[in-house]
Amino acid sequence: MKILLSALICLATFQAVFAQQSSVNKPLAPDKFDQWGDIQFSDEIVHLDKIANQLKEWRLSIVYLVIYAGERACKDEAKARGIRARDYLLKQDIEPERIVWIDAGWKKNLSVEVWIWPPQFGRPKLKLDDTLKRSKVTIEANCKIKYRGGS
């Protein structure tokens, strides 16, 4: 009986050590830092200030702004929003090589996803499952990027 009990204790200890060791060896997957939708630029600045502060704290990290235009969008809207965000961050003394914006296509609603992590993690993987095809999008030719009253 003592041998069986000892064997069970050894097995339980081995399993606990193995489980702890395997979780230590798993690479960390960074979480999304921030995101927002269709908001006024004055509200977007609050998010960009938060990003700038984090980048100043994490000196070796890069920010990736993944921008999806909405199903009703200005021509090159994601690009324009990316450039506007980059320019704002540059004015906050963030180095240009630490700012990457990505035109990720279109979703039903405009959205900006923010990832901040070390360069060795590479670019974030885009989730294309809920993106829209160009044929499902209305592109407004001569407009400026604007708040449309969404979220």
mmCIF file of C-alpha atoms in Angstrom, residues 29-103:
data_model
loop_
_atom_site.group_PDB
_atom_site.id
_atom_site.type_symbol
_atom_site.label_atom_id
_atom_site.label_comp_id
_atom_site.label_asym_id
_atom_site.label_seq_id
_atom_site.Cartn_x
_atom_site.Cartn_y
_atom_site.Cartn_z
ATOM 1 C CA ALA A 29 1.747 36.086 -27.240
ATOM 2 C CA PRO A 30 1.399 39.839 -26.768
ATOM 3 C CA ASP A 31 -2.020 41.282 -26.118
ATOM 4 C CA LYS A 32 -3.569 44.040 -28.157
ATOM 5 C CA PHE A 33 -2.562 47.330 -26.522
ATOM 6 C CA ASP A 34 -5.558 49.438 -27.570
ATOM 7 C CA GLN A 35 -8.283 49.816 -30.167
ATOM 8 C CA TRP A 36 -10.904 52.302 -31.205
ATOM 9 C CA GLY A 37 -13.509 52.798 -33.835
ATOM 10 C CA ASP A 38 -15.107 55.776 -35.516
ATOM 11 C CA ILE A 39 -14.241 58.580 -33.094
ATOM 12 C CA GLN A 40 -13.458 62.263 -33.489
ATOM 13 C CA PHE A 41 -9.783 63.139 -33.879
ATOM 14 C CA SER A 42 -9.815 64.996 -30.546
ATOM 15 C CA ASP A 43 -10.756 61.655 -28.913
ATOM 16 C CA GLU A 44 -8.199 59.765 -31.013
ATOM 17 C CA ILE A 45 -5.490 62.052 -29.627
ATOM 18 C CA VAL A 46 -6.187 60.646 -26.153
ATOM 19 C CA HIS A 47 -5.375 57.162 -27.491
ATOM 20 C CA LEU A 48 -2.312 58.412 -29.368
ATOM 21 C CA ASP A 49 -0.998 60.135 -26.229
ATOM 22 C CA LYS A 50 -1.380 56.861 -24.335
ATOM 23 C CA ILE A 51 0.574 55.102 -27.113
ATOM 24 C CA ALA A 52 3.322 57.754 -27.070
ATOM 25 C CA ASN A 53 3.702 57.454 -23.295
ATOM 26 C CA GLN A 54 3.975 53.673 -23.542
ATOM 27 C CA LEU A 55 6.552 53.892 -26.330
ATOM 28 C CA LYS A 56 8.635 56.266 -24.208
ATOM 29 C CA GLU A 57 8.533 53.714 -21.393
ATOM 30 C CA TRP A 58 9.231 50.697 -23.647
ATOM 31 C CA ARG A 59 12.177 52.191 -25.563
ATOM 32 C CA LEU A 60 12.851 49.132 -27.762
ATOM 33 C CA SER A 61 9.272 48.480 -28.856
ATOM 34 C CA ILE A 62 7.471 49.262 -32.086
ATOM 35 C CA VAL A 63 3.847 50.341 -32.429
ATOM 36 C CA TYR A 64 1.741 48.716 -35.141
ATOM 37 C CA LEU A 65 -1.446 50.583 -36.050
ATOM 38 C CA VAL A 66 -3.685 48.171 -37.967
ATOM 39 C CA ILE A 67 -6.334 50.282 -39.673
ATOM 40 C CA TYR A 68 -9.543 48.979 -41.240
ATOM 41 C CA ALA A 69 -11.669 51.482 -43.140
ATOM 42 C CA GLY A 70 -15.425 51.087 -42.819
ATOM 43 C CA GLU A 71 -17.884 49.829 -45.431
ATOM 44 C CA ARG A 72 -18.426 53.495 -46.328
ATOM 45 C CA ALA A 73 -15.029 55.174 -46.596
ATOM 46 C CA CYS A 74 -13.087 57.946 -48.244
ATOM 47 C CA LYS A 75 -10.612 56.969 -50.935
ATOM 48 C CA ASP A 76 -7.386 55.819 -49.170
ATOM 49 C CA GLU A 77 -8.958 56.452 -45.758
ATOM 50 C CA ALA A 78 -6.883 53.870 -43.871
ATOM 51 C CA LYS A 79 -3.718 55.344 -45.385
ATOM 52 C CA ALA A 80 -4.748 58.892 -44.453
ATOM 53 C CA ARG A 81 -5.558 57.831 -40.875
ATOM 54 C CA GLY A 82 -2.235 55.987 -40.622
ATOM 55 C CA ILE A 83 -0.274 59.004 -41.811
ATOM 56 C CA ARG A 84 -2.207 61.331 -39.501
ATOM 57 C CA ALA A 85 -1.502 59.068 -36.486
ATOM 58 C CA ARG A 86 2.168 58.687 -37.464
ATOM 59 C CA ASP A 87 2.577 62.458 -37.818
ATOM 60 C CA TYR A 88 1.014 63.018 -34.401
ATOM 61 C CA LEU A 89 3.311 60.435 -32.780
ATOM 62 C CA LEU A 90 6.343 62.027 -34.474
ATOM 63 C CA LYS A 91 5.401 65.334 -32.838
ATOM 64 C CA GLN A 92 5.450 63.458 -29.508
ATOM 65 C CA ASP A 93 9.146 62.632 -30.143
ATOM 66 C CA ILE A 94 8.599 59.023 -31.191
ATOM 67 C CA GLU A 95 11.205 57.861 -33.706
ATOM 68 C CA PRO A 96 9.769 57.196 -37.190
ATOM 69 C CA GLU A 97 11.217 53.669 -37.380
ATOM 70 C CA ARG A 98 9.155 52.736 -34.303
ATOM 71 C CA ILE A 99 5.814 53.595 -35.956
ATOM 72 C CA VAL A 100 4.247 51.207 -38.463
ATOM 73 C CA TRP A 101 0.742 51.682 -39.827
ATOM 74 C CA ILE A 102 -0.942 48.954 -41.858
ATOM 75 C CA ASP A 103 -3.845 49.410 -44.264
#
